[in-house]
PDB file of C-alpha atoms and ligand atoms in Angstrom:
ATOM      1  CA  UNK A 111       2.685 -19.887  -8.025  1.00 64.00           C
ATOM      2  CA  UNK A 112       5.881 -22.919  -7.632  1.00 67.00           C
ATOM      3  CA  UNK A 113       7.252 -21.707  -4.148  1.00 69.00           C
ATOM      4  CA  UNK A 114      11.304 -21.623  -5.688  1.00 69.00           C
ATOM      5  CA  UNK A 115      10.294 -19.617  -8.426  1.00 63.00           C
ATOM      6  CA  UNK A 116       8.461 -17.191  -6.059  1.00 66.00           C
ATOM      7  CA  UNK A 117      11.827 -17.146  -4.188  1.00 70.00           C
ATOM      8  CA  UNK A 118      13.785 -16.124  -7.335  1.00 64.00           C
ATOM      9  CA  UNK A 119      11.298 -13.541  -8.552  1.00 63.00           C
ATOM     10  CA  UNK A 120      11.817 -12.018  -4.740  1.00 66.00           C
ATOM     11  CA  UNK A 121      15.427 -12.451  -4.837  1.00 68.00           C
ATOM     12  CA  UNK A 122      15.172  -9.974  -8.615  1.00 61.00           C
ATOM     13  CA  UNK A 123      13.551  -7.644  -6.593  1.00 68.00           C
ATOM     14  CA  UNK A 124      15.833  -7.438  -4.056  1.00 63.00           C
ATOM     15  CA  UNK A 125      14.083  -9.341  -1.162  1.00 66.00           C
ATOM     16  CA  UNK A 126      15.657 -12.116   1.079  1.00 55.00           C
ATOM     17  CA  UNK A 127      12.011 -14.539   1.338  1.00 51.00           C
ATOM     18  CA  UNK A 128      11.058 -14.429   4.663  1.00 44.00           C
ATOM     19  CA  UNK A 129      11.754 -17.816   6.692  1.00 42.00           C
ATOM     20  CA  UNK A 130       8.649 -18.711   8.940  1.00 39.00           C
ATOM     21  CA  UNK A 131       9.851 -19.094  12.865  1.00 41.00           C
ATOM     22  CA  UNK A 132       9.306 -22.704  14.806  1.00 42.00           C
ATOM     23  CA  UNK A 133       5.150 -22.090  15.391  1.00 39.00           C
ATOM     24  CA  UNK A 134       4.435 -19.929  13.387  1.00 36.00           C
ATOM     25  CA  UNK A 135       1.756 -20.720  10.466  1.00 36.00           C
ATOM     26  CA  UNK A 136       2.028 -18.321   6.641  1.00 35.00           C
ATOM     27  CA  UNK A 137      -1.303 -16.756   8.237  1.00 31.00           C
ATOM     28  CA  UNK A 138      -0.351 -15.268  11.524  1.00 32.00           C
ATOM     29  CA  UNK A 139       2.590 -13.938   9.483  1.00 31.00           C
ATOM     30  CA  UNK A 140       0.793 -12.124   7.069  1.00 31.00           C
ATOM     31  CA  UNK A 141      -1.652 -11.362   9.724  1.00 30.00           C
ATOM     32  CA  UNK A 142       1.356  -9.015  11.566  1.00 28.00           C
ATOM     33  CA  UNK A 143       1.269  -6.988   7.586  1.00 30.00           C
ATOM     34  CA  UNK A 144       0.241  -3.546   8.283  1.00 32.00           C
ATOM     35  CA  UNK A 145      -2.850  -3.192   6.896  1.00 33.00           C
ATOM     36  CA  UNK A 146      -5.887  -0.626   6.245  1.00 35.00           C
ATOM     37  CA  UNK A 147      -9.076  -1.802   7.797  1.00 35.00           C
ATOM     38  CA  UNK A 148     -11.734  -1.847   5.148  1.00 37.00           C
ATOM     39  CA  UNK A 149     -14.321   0.933   6.699  1.00 37.00           C
ATOM     40  CA  UNK A 150     -11.090   3.172   7.143  1.00 38.00           C
ATOM     41  CA  UNK A 151      -9.887   2.494   3.454  1.00 40.00           C
ATOM     42  CA  UNK A 152     -13.601   3.429   2.439  1.00 40.00           C
ATOM     43  CA  UNK A 153     -13.758   6.628   4.355  1.00 36.00           C
ATOM     44  CA  UNK A 154      -9.918   7.805   2.421  1.00 36.00           C
ATOM     45  CA  UNK A 155     -11.152   7.007  -0.890  1.00 39.00           C
ATOM     46  CA  UNK A 156     -14.153   8.836  -0.744  1.00 36.00           C
ATOM     47  CA  UNK A 157     -12.103  12.509   0.803  1.00 38.00           C
ATOM     48  CA  UNK A 158      -9.272  11.436  -1.438  1.00 47.00           C
ATOM     49  CA  UNK A 159     -10.747  10.753  -4.833  1.00 43.00           C
ATOM     50  CA  UNK A 160     -11.521  13.887  -6.612  1.00 39.00           C
ATOM     51  CA  UNK A 161     -14.107  15.019  -8.787  1.00 40.00           C
ATOM     52  CA  UNK A 162     -12.615  15.536 -12.755  1.00 41.00           C
ATOM     53  CA  UNK A 163     -10.623  17.935 -12.806  1.00 43.00           C
ATOM     54  CA  UNK A 164     -10.866  20.902 -14.080  1.00 45.00           C
ATOM     55  CA  UNK A 165     -10.047  21.079 -18.372  1.00 46.00           C
ATOM     56  CA  UNK A 166      -7.655  23.795 -20.017  1.00 46.00           C
ATOM     57  CA  UNK A 167      -9.675  25.846 -22.048  1.00 48.00           C
ATOM     58  CA  UNK A 168      -7.804  25.629 -25.139  1.00 57.00           C
ATOM     59  CA  UNK A 169      -8.049  21.904 -25.891  1.00 65.00           C
ATOM     60  CA  UNK A 170     -11.578  20.404 -26.894  1.00 76.00           C
ATOM     61  CA  UNK A 171     -12.953  18.198 -24.552  1.00 87.00           C
ATOM     62  CA  UNK A 172     -12.225  14.002 -25.961  1.00 94.00           C
ATOM     63  CA  UNK A 173     -15.543  12.835 -28.160  1.00 95.00           C
ATOM     64  CA  UNK A 174     -16.902  10.639 -25.947  1.00 95.00           C
ATOM     65  CA  UNK A 175     -16.771   6.713 -26.507  1.00 97.00           C
ATOM     66  CA  UNK A 176     -14.119   6.182 -28.760  1.00 98.00           C
ATOM     67  CA  UNK A 177     -12.261   2.424 -29.369  1.00 98.00           C
ATOM     68  CA  UNK A 178      -9.474   1.336 -27.934  1.00 98.00           C
ATOM     69  CA  UNK A 179      -8.411   1.760 -32.011  1.00 98.00           C
ATOM     70  CA  UNK A 180      -9.665   5.649 -32.280  1.00 98.00           C
ATOM     71  CA  UNK A 181      -8.423   6.756 -28.473  1.00 98.00           C
ATOM     72  CA  UNK A 182      -4.992   5.173 -30.057  1.00 98.00           C
ATOM     73  CA  UNK A 183      -4.623   7.372 -33.410  1.00 98.00           C
ATOM     74  CA  UNK A 184      -6.271   9.920 -30.972  1.00 98.00           C
ATOM     75  CA  UNK A 185      -3.395  10.188 -28.908  1.00 98.00           C
ATOM     76  CA  UNK A 186      -0.369   9.691 -31.771  1.00 98.00           C
ATOM     77  CA  UNK A 187      -1.763  12.542 -33.150  1.00 98.00           C
ATOM     78  CA  UNK A 188      -2.391  14.292 -30.044  1.00 98.00           C
ATOM     79  CA  UNK A 189      -0.887  18.088 -30.049  1.00 97.00           C
ATOM     80  CA  UNK A 190      -3.318  19.398 -26.594  1.00 97.00           C
ATOM     81  CA  UNK A 191       0.550  20.887 -24.761  1.00 98.00           C
ATOM     82  CA  UNK A 192       3.832  21.250 -26.077  1.00 98.00           C
ATOM     83  CA  UNK A 193       5.405  18.002 -25.331  1.00 98.00           C
ATOM     84  CA  UNK A 194       3.905  17.037 -28.431  1.00 98.00           C
ATOM     85  CA  UNK A 195       6.624  19.310 -30.057  1.00 98.00           C
ATOM     86  CA  UNK A 196       9.725  17.212 -28.324  1.00 98.00           C
ATOM     87  CA  UNK A 197       8.487  13.918 -28.449  1.00 98.00           C
ATOM     88  CA  UNK A 198       9.970  11.261 -30.713  1.00 98.00           C
ATOM     89  CA  UNK A 199       6.632   9.132 -30.993  1.00 98.00           C
ATOM     90  CA  UNK A 200       3.152   8.993 -28.227  1.00 98.00           C
ATOM     91  CA  UNK A 201       3.707   6.020 -26.128  1.00 98.00           C
ATOM     92  CA  UNK A 202       0.094   4.598 -25.752  1.00 98.00           C
ATOM     93  CA  UNK A 203       0.501   1.558 -23.519  1.00 98.00           C
ATOM     94  CA  UNK A 204       0.614  -1.882 -23.503  1.00 98.00           C
ATOM     95  CA  UNK A 205      -0.369  -5.411 -22.516  1.00 98.00           C
ATOM     96  CA  UNK A 206      -3.738  -7.516 -22.499  1.00 98.00           C
ATOM     97  CA  UNK A 207      -6.948  -5.417 -22.973  1.00 98.00           C
ATOM     98  CA  UNK A 208      -8.640  -7.821 -20.901  1.00 98.00           C
ATOM     99  CA  UNK A 209      -6.622  -7.281 -17.678  1.00 98.00           C
ATOM    100  CA  UNK A 210      -7.573  -7.478 -14.181  1.00 98.00           C
ATOM    101  CA  UNK A 211      -4.803  -4.895 -13.256  1.00 98.00           C
ATOM    102  CA  UNK A 212      -4.083  -1.880 -14.960  1.00 99.00           C
ATOM    103  CA  UNK A 213      -0.132  -0.724 -13.482  1.00 99.00           C
ATOM    104  CA  UNK A 214      -0.350   3.423 -13.925  1.00 98.00           C
ATOM    105  CA  UNK A 215       3.195   5.192 -13.865  1.00 98.00           C
ATOM    106  CA  UNK A 216       4.464   9.029 -14.293  1.00 98.00           C
ATOM    107  CA  UNK A 217       5.511   9.526 -18.015  1.00 98.00           C
ATOM    108  CA  UNK A 218       7.741   7.991 -21.108  1.00 98.00           C
ATOM    109  CA  UNK A 219      11.245   8.272 -20.235  1.00 97.00           C
ATOM    110  CA  UNK A 220      14.023   8.654 -23.341  1.00 97.00           C
ATOM    111  CA  UNK A 221      13.912   4.704 -24.110  1.00 97.00           C
ATOM    112  CA  UNK A 222       9.886   4.683 -24.032  1.00 98.00           C
ATOM    113  CA  UNK A 223       9.984   7.829 -26.249  1.00 98.00           C
ATOM    114  CA  UNK A 224      12.195   5.752 -28.831  1.00 98.00           C
ATOM    115  CA  UNK A 225      10.292   2.537 -28.924  1.00 98.00           C
ATOM    116  CA  UNK A 226       7.079   3.786 -27.925  1.00 98.00           C
ATOM    117  CA  UNK A 227       6.941   1.281 -25.206  1.00 98.00           C
ATOM    118  CA  UNK A 228       6.070   2.244 -21.617  1.00 98.00           C
ATOM    119  CA  UNK A 229       8.571   0.777 -19.073  1.00 98.00           C
ATOM    120  CA  UNK A 230      11.000  -0.798 -21.441  1.00 98.00           C
ATOM    121  CA  UNK A 231      14.948   1.130 -18.955  1.00 94.00           C
ATOM    122  CA  UNK A 232      16.250  -0.693 -16.254  1.00 95.00           C
ATOM    123  CA  UNK A 233      12.786   0.351 -14.598  1.00 97.00           C
ATOM    124  CA  UNK A 234      10.438  -1.285 -16.456  1.00 98.00           C
ATOM    125  CA  UNK A 235      13.122  -4.641 -15.761  1.00 98.00           C
ATOM    126  CA  UNK A 236      12.124  -4.532 -11.946  1.00 98.00           C
ATOM    127  CA  UNK A 237       8.836  -3.200 -12.817  1.00 98.00           C
ATOM    128  CA  UNK A 238       8.203  -6.317 -14.067  1.00 98.00           C
ATOM    129  CA  UNK A 239      10.598  -8.415 -11.615  1.00 98.00           C
ATOM    130  CA  UNK A 240       7.583  -7.055  -9.254  1.00 98.00           C
ATOM    131  CA  UNK A 241       4.765  -7.797 -11.578  1.00 98.00           C
ATOM    132  CA  UNK A 242       6.036 -11.644 -11.050  1.00 98.00           C
ATOM    133  CA  UNK A 243       6.605 -11.694  -8.174  1.00 97.00           C
ATOM    134  CA  UNK A 244       2.708 -11.504  -7.018  1.00 97.00           C
ATOM    135  CA  UNK A 245       2.569 -13.883  -9.876  1.00 97.00           C
ATOM    136  CA  UNK A 246       2.003 -11.483 -13.221  1.00 98.00           C
ATOM    137  CA  UNK A 247       3.367 -11.755 -15.860  1.00 98.00           C
ATOM    138  CA  UNK A 248       3.978  -8.565 -18.163  1.00 98.00           C
ATOM    139  CA  UNK A 249       1.463  -9.351 -20.988  1.00 98.00           C
ATOM    140  CA  UNK A 250      -1.205 -10.321 -18.056  1.00 98.00           C
ATOM    141  CA  UNK A 251      -1.811  -6.407 -17.301  1.00 98.00           C
ATOM    142  CA  UNK A 252      -2.010  -3.496 -18.767  1.00 98.00           C
ATOM    143  CA  UNK A 253       0.562  -0.492 -18.455  1.00 99.00           C
ATOM    144  CA  UNK A 254       0.236   3.186 -18.989  1.00 98.00           C
ATOM    145  CA  UNK A 255       1.408   6.380 -17.622  1.00 98.00           C
ATOM    146  CA  UNK A 256      -0.466   9.780 -16.860  1.00 98.00           C
ATOM    147  CA  UNK A 257       1.594  11.080 -19.974  1.00 98.00           C
ATOM    148  CA  UNK A 258       1.573   9.684 -23.307  1.00 98.00           C
ATOM    149  CA  UNK A 259       4.612  11.978 -24.097  1.00 98.00           C
ATOM    150  CA  UNK A 260       8.141  12.252 -22.308  1.00 98.00           C
ATOM    151  CA  UNK A 261       8.530  15.615 -20.932  1.00 98.00           C
ATOM    152  CA  UNK A 262      12.520  16.454 -21.858  1.00 97.00           C
ATOM    153  CA  UNK A 263      15.306  16.071 -19.872  1.00 95.00           C
ATOM    154  CA  UNK A 264      13.034  13.643 -17.975  1.00 88.00           C
ATOM    155  CA  UNK A 265      11.692  16.635 -15.609  1.00 97.00           C
ATOM    156  CA  UNK A 266       8.819  16.263 -14.190  1.00 97.00           C
ATOM    157  CA  UNK A 267       5.095  16.418 -16.150  1.00 98.00           C
ATOM    158  CA  UNK A 268       3.877  20.009 -15.090  1.00 97.00           C
ATOM    159  CA  UNK A 269       0.021  19.928 -14.033  1.00 96.00           C
ATOM    160  CA  UNK A 270      -0.772  21.353 -17.057  1.00 97.00           C
ATOM    161  CA  UNK A 271      -0.313  18.441 -19.350  1.00 98.00           C
ATOM    162  CA  UNK A 272      -1.568  16.099 -17.264  1.00 97.00           C
ATOM    163  CA  UNK A 273      -4.038  18.045 -17.462  1.00 96.00           C
ATOM    164  CA  UNK A 274      -3.977  17.758 -20.799  1.00 97.00           C
ATOM    165  CA  UNK A 275      -3.480  13.929 -20.575  1.00 98.00           C
ATOM    166  CA  UNK A 276      -5.643  12.819 -17.959  1.00 97.00           C
ATOM    167  CA  UNK A 277      -9.116  12.213 -20.503  1.00 97.00           C
ATOM    168  CA  UNK A 278      -6.687   9.628 -22.255  1.00 98.00           C
ATOM    169  CA  UNK A 279      -5.784   7.540 -19.609  1.00 98.00           C
ATOM    170  CA  UNK A 280      -9.740   7.650 -18.424  1.00 97.00           C
ATOM    171  CA  UNK A 281     -11.010   6.491 -21.410  1.00 98.00           C
ATOM    172  CA  UNK A 282      -8.210   3.546 -21.298  1.00 98.00           C
ATOM    173  CA  UNK A 283      -9.888   2.924 -17.919  1.00 98.00           C
ATOM    174  CA  UNK A 284     -13.355   2.962 -19.252  1.00 98.00           C
ATOM    175  CA  UNK A 285     -11.953   0.367 -21.967  1.00 98.00           C
ATOM    176  CA  UNK A 286     -10.278  -1.427 -19.743  1.00 98.00           C
ATOM    177  CA  UNK A 287     -12.377  -1.923 -16.710  1.00 98.00           C
ATOM    178  CA  UNK A 288      -9.917  -3.094 -14.596  1.00 98.00           C
ATOM    179  CA  UNK A 289     -10.498  -4.996 -10.984  1.00 98.00           C
ATOM    180  CA  UNK A 290      -7.455  -2.908  -9.827  1.00 98.00           C
ATOM    181  CA  UNK A 291      -5.119   0.151 -10.865  1.00 98.00           C
ATOM    182  CA  UNK A 292      -1.863   0.431  -9.005  1.00 98.00           C
ATOM    183  CA  UNK A 293      -0.048   3.667  -9.108  1.00 98.00           C
ATOM    184  CA  UNK A 294       3.602   3.456  -8.972  1.00 98.00           C
ATOM    185  CA  UNK A 295       5.003   6.809  -7.428  1.00 98.00           C
ATOM    186  CA  UNK A 296       4.461  10.014  -6.578  1.00 98.00           C
ATOM    187  CA  UNK A 297       3.337  11.911  -9.544  1.00 98.00           C
ATOM    188  CA  UNK A 298       0.476   8.671 -11.026  1.00 98.00           C
ATOM    189  CA  UNK A 299      -0.532   8.625  -6.824  1.00 98.00           C
ATOM    190  CA  UNK A 300      -0.830  12.819  -6.877  1.00 98.00           C
ATOM    191  CA  UNK A 301      -2.312  13.143 -10.371  1.00 97.00           C
ATOM    192  CA  UNK A 302      -4.661  10.198 -10.292  1.00 98.00           C
ATOM    193  CA  UNK A 303      -5.820  10.900  -6.448  1.00 98.00           C
ATOM    194  CA  UNK A 304      -5.710  15.050  -7.089  1.00 97.00           C
ATOM    195  CA  UNK A 305      -3.907  15.446  -3.293  1.00 98.00           C
ATOM    196  CA  UNK A 306      -0.349  16.659  -2.765  1.00 97.00           C
ATOM    197  CA  UNK A 307       0.346  14.198   0.155  1.00 98.00           C
ATOM    198  CA  UNK A 308       4.485  12.457   0.654  1.00 98.00           C
ATOM    199  CA  UNK A 309       3.611   8.620  -1.177  1.00 98.00           C
ATOM    200  CA  UNK A 310       4.509   7.241   2.291  1.00 97.00           C
ATOM    201  CA  UNK A 311       1.150   8.464   3.451  1.00 98.00           C
ATOM    202  CA  UNK A 312      -0.385   7.273   0.403  1.00 98.00           C
ATOM    203  CA  UNK A 313       0.690   3.921   0.235  1.00 98.00           C
ATOM    204  CA  UNK A 314      -1.506   0.638   2.340  1.00 98.00           C
ATOM    205  CA  UNK A 315      -4.262   1.920   1.502  1.00 98.00           C
ATOM    206  CA  UNK A 316      -7.102   1.230  -0.945  1.00 98.00           C
ATOM    207  CA  UNK A 317      -8.774   4.446  -2.693  1.00 98.00           C
ATOM    208  CA  UNK A 318     -11.208   4.491  -5.100  1.00 98.00           C
ATOM    209  CA  UNK A 319     -10.987   6.231  -8.940  1.00 98.00           C
ATOM    210  CA  UNK A 320     -13.406   7.857 -10.946  1.00 96.00           C
ATOM    211  CA  UNK A 321     -17.068   7.479 -11.653  1.00 94.00           C
ATOM    212  CA  UNK A 322     -16.824   3.673 -11.832  1.00 96.00           C
ATOM    213  CA  UNK A 323     -14.878   3.522  -8.449  1.00 97.00           C
ATOM    214  CA  UNK A 324     -12.016   1.809  -9.639  1.00 98.00           C
ATOM    215  CA  UNK A 325      -9.679   0.023  -6.431  1.00 98.00           C
ATOM    216  CA  UNK A 326      -6.180   1.901  -6.544  1.00 98.00           C
ATOM    217  CA  UNK A 327      -3.294   1.373  -4.134  1.00 98.00           C
ATOM    218  CA  UNK A 328      -0.054   3.063  -4.449  1.00 98.00           C
ATOM    219  CA  UNK A 329       2.841   2.088  -4.566  1.00 98.00           C
ATOM    220  CA  UNK A 330       6.799   3.350  -4.780  1.00 98.00           C
ATOM    221  CA  UNK A 331       8.272   3.986  -8.323  1.00 98.00           C
ATOM    222  CA  UNK A 332      10.671   0.628  -9.484  1.00 98.00           C
ATOM    223  CA  UNK A 333      13.027   3.670 -10.704  1.00 98.00           C
ATOM    224  CA  UNK A 334      13.311   5.225  -7.163  1.00 98.00           C
ATOM    225  CA  UNK A 335      13.494   1.819  -5.953  1.00 98.00           C
ATOM    226  CA  UNK A 336      16.673   1.142  -8.223  1.00 98.00           C
ATOM    227  CA  UNK A 337      17.838   4.237  -6.404  1.00 98.00           C
ATOM    228  CA  UNK A 338      16.563   3.151  -3.075  1.00 98.00           C
ATOM    229  CA  UNK A 339      16.749  -0.440  -2.301  1.00 98.00           C
ATOM    230  CA  UNK A 340      16.093  -0.552   1.410  1.00 98.00           C
ATOM    231  CA  UNK A 341      12.622   0.724   0.257  1.00 98.00           C
ATOM    232  CA  UNK A 342      12.259  -2.814  -1.817  1.00 98.00           C
ATOM    233  CA  UNK A 343      10.834  -4.506   0.732  1.00 98.00           C
ATOM    234  CA  UNK A 344       7.693  -2.040   1.753  1.00 98.00           C
ATOM    235  CA  UNK A 345       6.926  -2.008  -1.943  1.00 98.00           C
ATOM    236  CA  UNK A 346       6.628  -5.923  -1.428  1.00 98.00           C
ATOM    237  CA  UNK A 347       4.337  -5.014   0.977  1.00 98.00           C
ATOM    238  CA  UNK A 348       2.477  -2.622  -1.462  1.00 98.00           C
ATOM    239  CA  UNK A 349       1.989  -5.515  -3.696  1.00 98.00           C
ATOM    240  CA  UNK A 350       0.815  -8.134  -1.442  1.00 98.00           C
ATOM    241  CA  UNK A 351      -1.854  -5.502  -0.604  1.00 98.00           C
ATOM    242  CA  UNK A 352      -2.530  -4.850  -3.662  1.00 98.00           C
ATOM    243  CA  UNK A 353      -3.140  -8.450  -4.417  1.00 98.00           C
ATOM    244  CA  UNK A 354      -5.453  -8.732  -1.472  1.00 98.00           C
ATOM    245  CA  UNK A 355      -7.520  -5.604  -2.627  1.00 98.00           C
ATOM    246  CA  UNK A 356      -7.885  -7.524  -5.693  1.00 98.00           C
ATOM    247  CA  UNK A 357      -9.102 -10.724  -4.765  1.00 97.00           C
ATOM    248  CA  UNK A 358     -12.322  -9.005  -2.994  1.00 96.00           C
ATOM    249  CA  UNK A 359     -13.245  -7.547  -6.529  1.00 94.00           C
ATOM    250  CA  UNK A 360     -15.749  -9.445  -8.357  1.00 85.00           C
ATOM    251  CA  UNK A 361     -16.358  -8.407 -11.530  1.00 75.00           C
TER     252      UNK A 361
HETATM  253  N1  LIG B 535       8.667   5.982 -16.138  1.00 52.16           N
HETATM  254  C1  LIG B 535       7.293   5.840 -16.005  1.00 52.16           C
HETATM  255  O1  LIG B 535       6.969   6.663 -15.185  1.00 52.16           O
HETATM  256  N2  LIG B 535       7.050   5.131 -17.016  1.00 52.16           N
HETATM  257  C2  LIG B 535       7.934   4.937 -18.381  1.00 52.16           C
HETATM  258  O2  LIG B 535       7.205   4.092 -19.051  1.00 52.16           O
HETATM  259  C3  LIG B 535       9.086   5.121 -18.068  1.00 52.16           C
HETATM  260  C4  LIG B 535       9.568   5.128 -16.839  1.00 52.16           C
END
C-alpha cells in the first residue's frame, strides 16, 4: 500500500506511525513485535479449539449443504430462539463470498438491526479503518456475527442463543472457505474457541477453527477500542499478526 495512504489510515486508527531509528531496518523493527512460535501456536490451537458444541434439543439441526441463498432465507425465517421476537430483521453478513478474510463480530447492534448489515455504526467505521490499515477494503472481506439477531438493549448474547445461531456461521464458513478468520471482541473469540479466557490471553496467537482448521486470530472489538483508544496499538499488532498468518496460508 502507498505509505502516505497507510499513514492516513493509521492516523484514523489513532496510531502514530512508527519512525525507524537510525540503523534499524523495517525487518528488525518487525522482529521486535511479540510473536508466538508456530509450534506453540499449533499446540494452543489443538488444545483450545473444541469439538462441535452440543445443540439445544428443541431446535432441529440445520439441513446440510445449503447454498448461500438457501442459507440466507433460513436465517431470515429463523425462530430458533426468542431474539426472533424482538429483532427488526436478521443480519446475515456482508462482503465478498470469495474473500480470504472472514471477520466475526458478536451480534448486531441497534443500527445493524435497523439496516440489516453488520458493523455499520460507529464501531463499523472503526472496523473499516482497521481493515484499511492492513490494505483491505470493506468489500474485499466478509463480515458476519456470531448472532444474526440483535439482543435487546445490547445485552451480551446468552450461551443458548449462540448455540442456536452458530450453525449458520459454520455454514457460512464452509461456503466461504476463508484463509483466515479474525474474531473481534471477547464474545466472538470465546464462543468460537469455546473458552472463557479473557481476550488479553487469547490475542497474538494462531488458533484453528472447525473441521477445516481455518486459521483464527483474535483482536479487540472496535466498540471497545472506541472506549479504550489506548489499546488501539495492541489491535494494530494483532492485525499485522493476522496478516502474517494469512500470508502463510496457501489455498
Ligand atoms: N458489533 C458487533 O459485534 N457486530 C455488529 O454487527 C455491530 C456491532
